[in-house]
CSV table of C-alpha atoms in Angstrom, one decimal:
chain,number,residue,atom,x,y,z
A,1,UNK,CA,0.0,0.0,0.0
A,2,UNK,CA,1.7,3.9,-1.0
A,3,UNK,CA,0.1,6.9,0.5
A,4,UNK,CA,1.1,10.2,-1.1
A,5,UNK,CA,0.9,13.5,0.5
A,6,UNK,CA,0.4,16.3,-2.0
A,7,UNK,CA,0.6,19.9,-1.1
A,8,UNK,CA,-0.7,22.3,-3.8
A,9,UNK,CA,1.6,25.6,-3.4
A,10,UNK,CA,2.2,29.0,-4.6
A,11,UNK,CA,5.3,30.9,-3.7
A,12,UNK,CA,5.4,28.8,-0.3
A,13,UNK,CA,9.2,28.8,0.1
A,14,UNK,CA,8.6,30.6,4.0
A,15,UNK,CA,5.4,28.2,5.4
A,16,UNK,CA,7.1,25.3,3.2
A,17,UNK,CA,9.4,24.0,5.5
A,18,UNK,CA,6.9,23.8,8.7
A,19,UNK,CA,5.1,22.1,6.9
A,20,UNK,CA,7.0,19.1,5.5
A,21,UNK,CA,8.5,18.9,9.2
A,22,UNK,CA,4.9,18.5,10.5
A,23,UNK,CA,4.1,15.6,7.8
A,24,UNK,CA,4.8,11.7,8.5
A,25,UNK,CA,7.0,9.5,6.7
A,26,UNK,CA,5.5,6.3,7.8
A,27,UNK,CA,1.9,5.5,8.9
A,28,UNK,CA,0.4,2.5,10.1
A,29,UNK,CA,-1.4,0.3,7.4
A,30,UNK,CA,0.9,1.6,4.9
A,31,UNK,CA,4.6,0.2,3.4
A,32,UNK,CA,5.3,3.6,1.9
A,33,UNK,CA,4.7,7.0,2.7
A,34,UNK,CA,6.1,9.7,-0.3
A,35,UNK,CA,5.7,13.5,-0.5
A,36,UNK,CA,4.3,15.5,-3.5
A,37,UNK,CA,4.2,19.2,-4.4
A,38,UNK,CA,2.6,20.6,-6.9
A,39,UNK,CA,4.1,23.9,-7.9
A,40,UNK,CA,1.8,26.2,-9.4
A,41,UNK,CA,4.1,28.7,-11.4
A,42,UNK,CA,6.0,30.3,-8.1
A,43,UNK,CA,8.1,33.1,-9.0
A,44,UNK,CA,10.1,31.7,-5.3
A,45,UNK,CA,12.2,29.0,-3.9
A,46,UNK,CA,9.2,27.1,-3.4
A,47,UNK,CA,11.0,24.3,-5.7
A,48,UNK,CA,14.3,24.6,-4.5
A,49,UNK,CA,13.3,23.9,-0.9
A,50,UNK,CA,11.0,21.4,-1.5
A,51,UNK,CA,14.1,19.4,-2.9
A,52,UNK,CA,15.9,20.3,-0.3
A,53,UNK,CA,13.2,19.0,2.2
A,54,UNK,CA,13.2,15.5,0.6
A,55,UNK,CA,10.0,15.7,-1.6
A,56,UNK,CA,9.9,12.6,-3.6
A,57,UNK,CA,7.8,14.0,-6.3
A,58,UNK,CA,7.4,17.3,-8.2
A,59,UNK,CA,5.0,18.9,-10.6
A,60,UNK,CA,5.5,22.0,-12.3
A,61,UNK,CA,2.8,24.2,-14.0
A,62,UNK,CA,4.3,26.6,-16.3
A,63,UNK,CA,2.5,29.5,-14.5
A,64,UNK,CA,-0.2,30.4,-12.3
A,65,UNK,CA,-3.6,28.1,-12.8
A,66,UNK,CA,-5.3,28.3,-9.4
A,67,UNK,CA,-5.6,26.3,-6.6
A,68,UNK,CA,-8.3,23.6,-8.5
A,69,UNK,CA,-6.3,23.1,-11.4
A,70,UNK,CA,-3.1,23.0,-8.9
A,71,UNK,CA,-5.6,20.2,-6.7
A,72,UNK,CA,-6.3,17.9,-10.3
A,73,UNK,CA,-2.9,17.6,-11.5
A,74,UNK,CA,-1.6,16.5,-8.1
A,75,UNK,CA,-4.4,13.9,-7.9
A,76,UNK,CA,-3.2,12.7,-11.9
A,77,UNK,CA,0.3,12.6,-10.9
A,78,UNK,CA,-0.3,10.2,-7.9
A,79,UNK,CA,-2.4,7.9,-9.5
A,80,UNK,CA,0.3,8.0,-12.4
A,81,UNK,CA,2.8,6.8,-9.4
A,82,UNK,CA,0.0,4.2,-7.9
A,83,UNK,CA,-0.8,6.1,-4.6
A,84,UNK,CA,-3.7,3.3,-3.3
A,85,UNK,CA,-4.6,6.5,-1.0
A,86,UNK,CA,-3.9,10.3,-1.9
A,87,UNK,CA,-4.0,12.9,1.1
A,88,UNK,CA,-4.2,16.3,0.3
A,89,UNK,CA,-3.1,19.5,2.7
A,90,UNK,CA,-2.4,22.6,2.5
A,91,UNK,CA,1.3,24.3,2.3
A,92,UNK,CA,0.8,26.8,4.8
A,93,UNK,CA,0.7,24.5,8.1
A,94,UNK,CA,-2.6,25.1,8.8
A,95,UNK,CA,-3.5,21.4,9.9
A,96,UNK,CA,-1.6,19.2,12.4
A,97,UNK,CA,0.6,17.0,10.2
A,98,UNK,CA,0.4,13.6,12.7
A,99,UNK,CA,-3.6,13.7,12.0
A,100,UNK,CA,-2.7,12.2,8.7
A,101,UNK,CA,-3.4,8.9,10.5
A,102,UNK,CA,-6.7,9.8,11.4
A,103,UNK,CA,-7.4,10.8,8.2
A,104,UNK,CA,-6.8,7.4,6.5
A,105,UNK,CA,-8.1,5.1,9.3
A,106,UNK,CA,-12.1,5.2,7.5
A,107,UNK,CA,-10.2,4.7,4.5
A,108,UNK,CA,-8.0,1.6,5.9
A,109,UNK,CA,-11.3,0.2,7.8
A,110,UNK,CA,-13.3,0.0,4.3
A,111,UNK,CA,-16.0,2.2,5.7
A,112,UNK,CA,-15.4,5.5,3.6
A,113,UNK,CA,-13.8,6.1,-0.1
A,114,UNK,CA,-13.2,10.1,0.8
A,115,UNK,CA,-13.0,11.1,4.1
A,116,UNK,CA,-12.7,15.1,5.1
A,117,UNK,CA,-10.8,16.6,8.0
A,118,UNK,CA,-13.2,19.0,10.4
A,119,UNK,CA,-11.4,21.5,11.8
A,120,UNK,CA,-14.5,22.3,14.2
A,121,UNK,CA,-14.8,25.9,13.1
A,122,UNK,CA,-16.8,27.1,15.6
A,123,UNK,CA,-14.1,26.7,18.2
A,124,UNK,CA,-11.4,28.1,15.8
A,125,UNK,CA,-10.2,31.4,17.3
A,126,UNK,CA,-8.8,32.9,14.7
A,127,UNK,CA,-11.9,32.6,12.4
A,128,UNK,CA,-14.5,35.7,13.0
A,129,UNK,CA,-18.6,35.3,14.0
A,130,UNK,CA,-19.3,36.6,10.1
A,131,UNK,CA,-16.5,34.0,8.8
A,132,UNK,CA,-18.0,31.1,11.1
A,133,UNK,CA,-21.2,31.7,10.2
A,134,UNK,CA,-20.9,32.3,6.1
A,135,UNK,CA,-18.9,28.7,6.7
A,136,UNK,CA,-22.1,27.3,8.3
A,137,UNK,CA,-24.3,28.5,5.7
A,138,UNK,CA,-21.8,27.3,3.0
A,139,UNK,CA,-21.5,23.9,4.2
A,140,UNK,CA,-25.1,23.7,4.8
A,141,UNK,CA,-25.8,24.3,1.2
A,142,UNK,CA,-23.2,22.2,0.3
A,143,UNK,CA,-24.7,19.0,2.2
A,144,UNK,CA,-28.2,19.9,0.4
A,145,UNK,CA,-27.0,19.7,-2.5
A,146,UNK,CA,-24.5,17.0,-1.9
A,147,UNK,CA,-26.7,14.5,0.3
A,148,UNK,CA,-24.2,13.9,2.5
A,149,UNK,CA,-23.1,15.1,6.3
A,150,UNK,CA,-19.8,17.0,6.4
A,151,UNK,CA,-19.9,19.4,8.4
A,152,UNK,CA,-16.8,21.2,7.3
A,153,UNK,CA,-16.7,21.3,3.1
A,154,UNK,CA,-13.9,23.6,2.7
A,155,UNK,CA,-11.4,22.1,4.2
A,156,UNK,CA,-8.8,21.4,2.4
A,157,UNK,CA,-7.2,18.7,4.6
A,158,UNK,CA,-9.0,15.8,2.9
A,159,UNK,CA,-8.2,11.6,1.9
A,160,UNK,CA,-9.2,10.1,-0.9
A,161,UNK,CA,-8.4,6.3,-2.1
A,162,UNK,CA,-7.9,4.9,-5.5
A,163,UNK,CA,-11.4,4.5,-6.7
A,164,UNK,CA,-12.7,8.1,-5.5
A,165,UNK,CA,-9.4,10.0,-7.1
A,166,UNK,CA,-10.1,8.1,-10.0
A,167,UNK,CA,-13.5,9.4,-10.2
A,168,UNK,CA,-12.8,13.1,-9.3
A,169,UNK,CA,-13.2,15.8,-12.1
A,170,UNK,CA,-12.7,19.3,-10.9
A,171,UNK,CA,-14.7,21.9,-13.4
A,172,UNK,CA,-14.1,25.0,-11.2
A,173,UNK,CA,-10.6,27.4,-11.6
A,174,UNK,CA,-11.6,28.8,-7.9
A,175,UNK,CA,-11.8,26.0,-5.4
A,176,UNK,CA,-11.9,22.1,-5.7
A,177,UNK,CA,-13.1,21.3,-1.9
A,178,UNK,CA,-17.5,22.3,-2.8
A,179,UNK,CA,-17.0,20.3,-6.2
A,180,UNK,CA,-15.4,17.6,-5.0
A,181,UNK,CA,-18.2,17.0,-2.3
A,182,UNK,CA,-21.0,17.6,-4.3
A,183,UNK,CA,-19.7,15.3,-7.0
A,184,UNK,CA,-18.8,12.7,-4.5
A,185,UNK,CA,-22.2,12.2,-3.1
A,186,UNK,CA,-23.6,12.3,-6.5
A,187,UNK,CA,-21.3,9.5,-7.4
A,188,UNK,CA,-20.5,5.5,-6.0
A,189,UNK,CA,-18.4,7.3,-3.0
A,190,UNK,CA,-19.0,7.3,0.5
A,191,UNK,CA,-17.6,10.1,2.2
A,192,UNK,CA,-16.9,10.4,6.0
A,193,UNK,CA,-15.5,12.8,8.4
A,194,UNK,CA,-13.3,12.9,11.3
A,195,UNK,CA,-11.9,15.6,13.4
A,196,UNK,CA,-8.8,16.9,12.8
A,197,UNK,CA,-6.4,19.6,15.0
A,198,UNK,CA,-5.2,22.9,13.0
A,199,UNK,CA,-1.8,24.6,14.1
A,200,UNK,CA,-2.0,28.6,14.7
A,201,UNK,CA,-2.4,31.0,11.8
A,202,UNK,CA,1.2,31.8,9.9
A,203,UNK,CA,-0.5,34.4,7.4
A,204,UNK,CA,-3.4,35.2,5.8
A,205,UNK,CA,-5.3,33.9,3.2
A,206,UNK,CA,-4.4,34.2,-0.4
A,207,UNK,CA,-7.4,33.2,-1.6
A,208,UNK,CA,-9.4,35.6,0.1
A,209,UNK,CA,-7.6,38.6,0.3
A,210,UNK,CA,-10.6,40.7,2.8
A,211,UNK,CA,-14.2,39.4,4.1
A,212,UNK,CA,-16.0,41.1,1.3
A,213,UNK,CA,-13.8,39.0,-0.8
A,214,UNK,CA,-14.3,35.7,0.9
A,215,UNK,CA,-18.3,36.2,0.8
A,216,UNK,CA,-18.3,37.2,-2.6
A,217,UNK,CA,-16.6,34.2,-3.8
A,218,UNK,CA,-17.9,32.0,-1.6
A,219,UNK,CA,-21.3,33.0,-2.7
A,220,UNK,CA,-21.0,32.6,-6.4
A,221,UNK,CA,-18.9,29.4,-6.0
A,222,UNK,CA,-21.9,27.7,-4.7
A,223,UNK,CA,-24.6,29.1,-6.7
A,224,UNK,CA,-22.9,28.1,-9.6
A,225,UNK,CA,-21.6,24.5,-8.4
A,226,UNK,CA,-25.7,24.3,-6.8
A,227,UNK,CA,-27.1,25.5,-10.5
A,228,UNK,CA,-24.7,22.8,-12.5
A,229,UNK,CA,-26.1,19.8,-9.9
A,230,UNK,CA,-29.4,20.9,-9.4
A,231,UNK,CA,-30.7,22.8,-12.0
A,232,UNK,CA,-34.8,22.0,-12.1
A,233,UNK,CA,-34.4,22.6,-8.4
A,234,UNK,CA,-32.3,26.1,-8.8
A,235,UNK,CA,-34.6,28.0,-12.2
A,236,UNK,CA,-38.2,26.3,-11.6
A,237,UNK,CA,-37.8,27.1,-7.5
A,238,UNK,CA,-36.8,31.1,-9.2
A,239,UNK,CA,-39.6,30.8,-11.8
A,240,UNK,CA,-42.2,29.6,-9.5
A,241,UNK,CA,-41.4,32.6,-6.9
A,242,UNK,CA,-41.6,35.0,-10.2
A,243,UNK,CA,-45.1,33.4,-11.3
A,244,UNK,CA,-46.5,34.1,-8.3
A,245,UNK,CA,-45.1,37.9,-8.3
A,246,UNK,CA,-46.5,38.0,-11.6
A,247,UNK,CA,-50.5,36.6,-10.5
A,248,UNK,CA,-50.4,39.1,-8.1
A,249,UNK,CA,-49.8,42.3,-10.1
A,250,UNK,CA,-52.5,40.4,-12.5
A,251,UNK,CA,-54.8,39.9,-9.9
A,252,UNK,CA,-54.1,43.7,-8.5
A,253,UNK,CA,-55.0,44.7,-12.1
A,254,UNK,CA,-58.3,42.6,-12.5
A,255,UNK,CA,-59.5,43.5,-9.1
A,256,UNK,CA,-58.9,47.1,-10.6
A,257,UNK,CA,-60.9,46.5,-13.7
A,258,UNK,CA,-63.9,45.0,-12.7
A,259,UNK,CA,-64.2,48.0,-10.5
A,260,UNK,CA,-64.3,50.3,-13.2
A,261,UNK,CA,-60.5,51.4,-13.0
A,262,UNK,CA,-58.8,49.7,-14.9
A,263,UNK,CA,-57.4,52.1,-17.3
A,264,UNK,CA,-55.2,53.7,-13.9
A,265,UNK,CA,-53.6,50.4,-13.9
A,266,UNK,CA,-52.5,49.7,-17.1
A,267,UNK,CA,-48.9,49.5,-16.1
A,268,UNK,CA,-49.6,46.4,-13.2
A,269,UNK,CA,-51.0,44.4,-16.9
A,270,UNK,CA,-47.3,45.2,-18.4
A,271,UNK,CA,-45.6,44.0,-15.2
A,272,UNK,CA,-47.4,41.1,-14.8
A,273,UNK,CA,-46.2,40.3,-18.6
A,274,UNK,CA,-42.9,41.0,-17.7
A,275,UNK,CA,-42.5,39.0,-15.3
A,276,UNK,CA,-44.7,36.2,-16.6
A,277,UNK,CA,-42.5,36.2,-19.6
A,278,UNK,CA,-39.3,35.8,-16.7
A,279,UNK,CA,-41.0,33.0,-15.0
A,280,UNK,CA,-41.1,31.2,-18.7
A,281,UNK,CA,-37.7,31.7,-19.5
A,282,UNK,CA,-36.3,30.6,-16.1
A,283,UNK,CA,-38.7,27.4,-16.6
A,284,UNK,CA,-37.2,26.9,-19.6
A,285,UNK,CA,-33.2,27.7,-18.6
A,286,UNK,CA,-34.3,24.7,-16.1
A,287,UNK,CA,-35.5,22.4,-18.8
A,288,UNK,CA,-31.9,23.2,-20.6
A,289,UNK,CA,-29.7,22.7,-17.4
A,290,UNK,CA,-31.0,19.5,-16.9
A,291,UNK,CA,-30.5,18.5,-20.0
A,292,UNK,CA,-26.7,20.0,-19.7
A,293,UNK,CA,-26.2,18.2,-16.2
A,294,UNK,CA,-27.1,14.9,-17.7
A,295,UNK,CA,-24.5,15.6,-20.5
A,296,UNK,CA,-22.3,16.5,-17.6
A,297,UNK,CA,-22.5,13.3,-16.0
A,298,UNK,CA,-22.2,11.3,-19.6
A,299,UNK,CA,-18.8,13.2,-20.0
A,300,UNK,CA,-17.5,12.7,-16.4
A,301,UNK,CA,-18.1,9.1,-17.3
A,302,UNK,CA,-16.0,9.3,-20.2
A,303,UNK,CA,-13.2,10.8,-18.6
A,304,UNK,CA,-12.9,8.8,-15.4
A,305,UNK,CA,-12.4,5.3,-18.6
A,306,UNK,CA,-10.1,7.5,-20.3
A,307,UNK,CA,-8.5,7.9,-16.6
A,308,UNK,CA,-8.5,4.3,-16.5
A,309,UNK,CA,-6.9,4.0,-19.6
A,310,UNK,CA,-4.2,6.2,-19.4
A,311,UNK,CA,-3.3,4.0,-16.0
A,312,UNK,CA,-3.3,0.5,-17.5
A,313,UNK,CA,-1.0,1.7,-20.3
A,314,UNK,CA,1.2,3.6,-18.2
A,315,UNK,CA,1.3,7.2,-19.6
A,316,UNK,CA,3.4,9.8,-17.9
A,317,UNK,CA,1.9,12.4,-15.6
A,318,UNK,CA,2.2,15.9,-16.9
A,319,UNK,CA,4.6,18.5,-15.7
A,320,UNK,CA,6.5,15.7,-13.4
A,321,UNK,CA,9.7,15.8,-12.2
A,322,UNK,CA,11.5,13.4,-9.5
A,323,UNK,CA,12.3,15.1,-6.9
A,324,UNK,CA,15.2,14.0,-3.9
A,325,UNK,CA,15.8,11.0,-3.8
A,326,UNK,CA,15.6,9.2,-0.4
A,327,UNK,CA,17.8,6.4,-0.8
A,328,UNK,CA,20.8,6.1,-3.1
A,329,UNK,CA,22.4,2.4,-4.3
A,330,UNK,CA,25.6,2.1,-2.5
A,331,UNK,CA,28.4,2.1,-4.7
A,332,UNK,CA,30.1,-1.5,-5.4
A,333,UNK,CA,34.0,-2.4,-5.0
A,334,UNK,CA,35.5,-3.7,-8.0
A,335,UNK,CA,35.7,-7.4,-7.2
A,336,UNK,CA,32.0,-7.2,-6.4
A,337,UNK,CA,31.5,-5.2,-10.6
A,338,UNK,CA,33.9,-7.7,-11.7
A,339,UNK,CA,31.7,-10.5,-10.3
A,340,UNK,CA,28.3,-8.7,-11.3
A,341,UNK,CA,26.4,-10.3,-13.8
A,342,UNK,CA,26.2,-7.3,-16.3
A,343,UNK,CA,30.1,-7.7,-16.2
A,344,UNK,CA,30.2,-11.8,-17.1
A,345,UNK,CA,26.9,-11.1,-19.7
A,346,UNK,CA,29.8,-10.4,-22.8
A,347,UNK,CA,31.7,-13.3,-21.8
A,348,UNK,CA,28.3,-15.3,-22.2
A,349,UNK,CA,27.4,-13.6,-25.1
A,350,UNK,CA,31.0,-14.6,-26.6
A,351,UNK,CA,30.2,-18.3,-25.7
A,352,UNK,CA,26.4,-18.0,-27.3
A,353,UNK,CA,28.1,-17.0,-30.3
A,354,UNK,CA,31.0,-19.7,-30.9
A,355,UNK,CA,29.1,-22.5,-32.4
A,356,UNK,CA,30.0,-26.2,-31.0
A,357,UNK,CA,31.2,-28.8,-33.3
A,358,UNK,CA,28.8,-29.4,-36.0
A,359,UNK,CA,26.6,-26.8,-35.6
A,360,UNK,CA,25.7,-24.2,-38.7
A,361,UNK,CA,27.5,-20.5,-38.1
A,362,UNK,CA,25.5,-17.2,-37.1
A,363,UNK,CA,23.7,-16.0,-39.8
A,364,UNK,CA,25.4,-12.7,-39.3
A,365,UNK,CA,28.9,-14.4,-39.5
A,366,UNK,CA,27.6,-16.5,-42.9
A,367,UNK,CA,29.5,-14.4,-46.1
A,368,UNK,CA,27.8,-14.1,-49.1
């Protein structure tokens, strides 16, 4: 059984360090334990310490992609190099490295496919009332849409074994931890959670760089990953709400007529249109997501066989690069070369090619 470790980072050549100190090289269940970091176009010495560190593995993005696209090549490159279970964490030490074997354990017992780390927000410190309760709200949409239970969905500090990685196709450039959820419990995966300890805050966030930011993002990130899932749910619950908006201007306007009045209220009959004519084309936009999210599904499909593919016949992960190694061959004395096979295999070869008495030349030796 191998367990990689991959570490998404982005100029992380300070926080780096901590955090391959904090990280285990041996856990229980497991006969190898091997470090990947995914480098996503540092303009630093994130690369230069990480060799330095003993990473085993490396990936380099050319530039900049984004913490998602930084999140799908690591998971690539470690099913490329037959991890049975991947971890992911993040490079700024923000979750106790030791809990690695709590992570797994669900994983080890056969009880979970993906299992997510909860940091417990609520008794975070450093995290403010607005930031703990946007999280709440987030993850509460995120288990609606997702049918599952996790009570923290962006963490980042997450386990996945061979199967679930397999399976996992990350559409969004901002964050993979919603997706991944939401696409997990629309899938064959059973996720779990366990708790997990988180080390005090080294900086701040890069992916958020103020609260307006963080709500902002968070906000559209899940009505989008909500609206590509749940579509009918999403544009009929809208179109409903703006039917009813619109029979009430129209009923406002018919009250009016049959009074006598209706002339004064011309302009409740155009509204009513208007938003009758909304309600339709949100109905509609449902009919047509559907549709889409089915395709969705059909594609996923297709990838995770070509996935499949590309690991029976062996194809090289993408931006790879070894990184230091952990153990070197000693070098041999010169009796021990002398007596090496690769050193007696021309002295076989020679006696391959002298034919015995009676037997016809090498064809190569025969002269026309």
């Amino acid at each position: 059984m191998k367990l990689i470790i991959q570490i998404p980072c982005f100029n992380e050549a300070d926080q780096l360090p901590q955090t391959l100190a904090d990280l285990p090289r041996e856990v229980d269940g497991f006969d190898a334990v091997e470090w990947l970091v995914i480098d996503d176009g540092s303009t630093d010495e994130t690369v230069a310490v990480a060799r330095a560190h003993g990473v085993d593995h490396l990936v380099r993005l050319t530039n900049n992609k984004g913490l998602a696209a930084g999140f799908q090549a690591g998971i690539d490159t470690a099913l490329k190099l037959g991890a049975d279970v991947i971890v992911n964490t993040d490079a700024d030490n923000q979750y106790h490295g030791p809990d690695v074997s709590r992570l797994v354990r669900p994983i080890l017992d056969g009880s979970a496919d993906m299992v997510i780390g909860d940091r417990e927000v609520t008794e975070l410190a450093h995290f403010s009332p607005l930031k703990k309760t946007l999280q709440r709200l987030g993850s509460w949409v995120v288990r609606q849409a997702s049918s599952t239970n996790v009570p923290d969905t962006t963490s980042g500090f997450r386990a996945y074994n061979r199967e679930a990685a397999i399976q996992m196709l990350v559409v969004s450039k901002f964050t993979y931890t919603l997706e991944t959820i939401i696409q997990a419990g629309k899938l064959l995966v059973a996720i779990d959670h366990v708790p997990v300890r988180t080390n005090p805050k080294t900086r701040e966030s890069r992916l958020f760089p103020s609260m307006g930011a963080y709500v902002r993002r968070n906000a559209v990130s899940i009505f989008r990953i909500y609206a590509q899932y749940e579509p009918l749910r999403v544009f009929w619950s809208l179109s409903v709400l703006i039917g009813i908006v619109a029979a009430g201007v129209w009923i406002r306007f018919t009250v009016a007529y049959v009074e006598g009045n209706g002339k004064g209220h011309v302009q409740s009959l155009i509204l009513g249109a208007v938003l009758f004519i909304a309600a339709v084309v949100l109905w509609a936009l449902g009919v047509i997501g559907d549709l889409l999210a089915a395709q969705r599904v059909m594609t996923q499909k297709t990838f995770e066989r070509v996935r499949r593919i590309e690991l029976a016949l062996g194809v090289a992960p993408s931006h790879y690069e070894p990184g230091q190694p952990r153990h070197e061959e000693p070098a041999r004395s010169a009796g021990e070369r002398q007596a090496s096979p690769q050193d007696a295999a021309p002295a076989g070869a020679a006696e391959e090619q002298a034919p015995s008495p009676g037997q016809a030349p090498p064809r190569e030796a025969v002269r026309t």
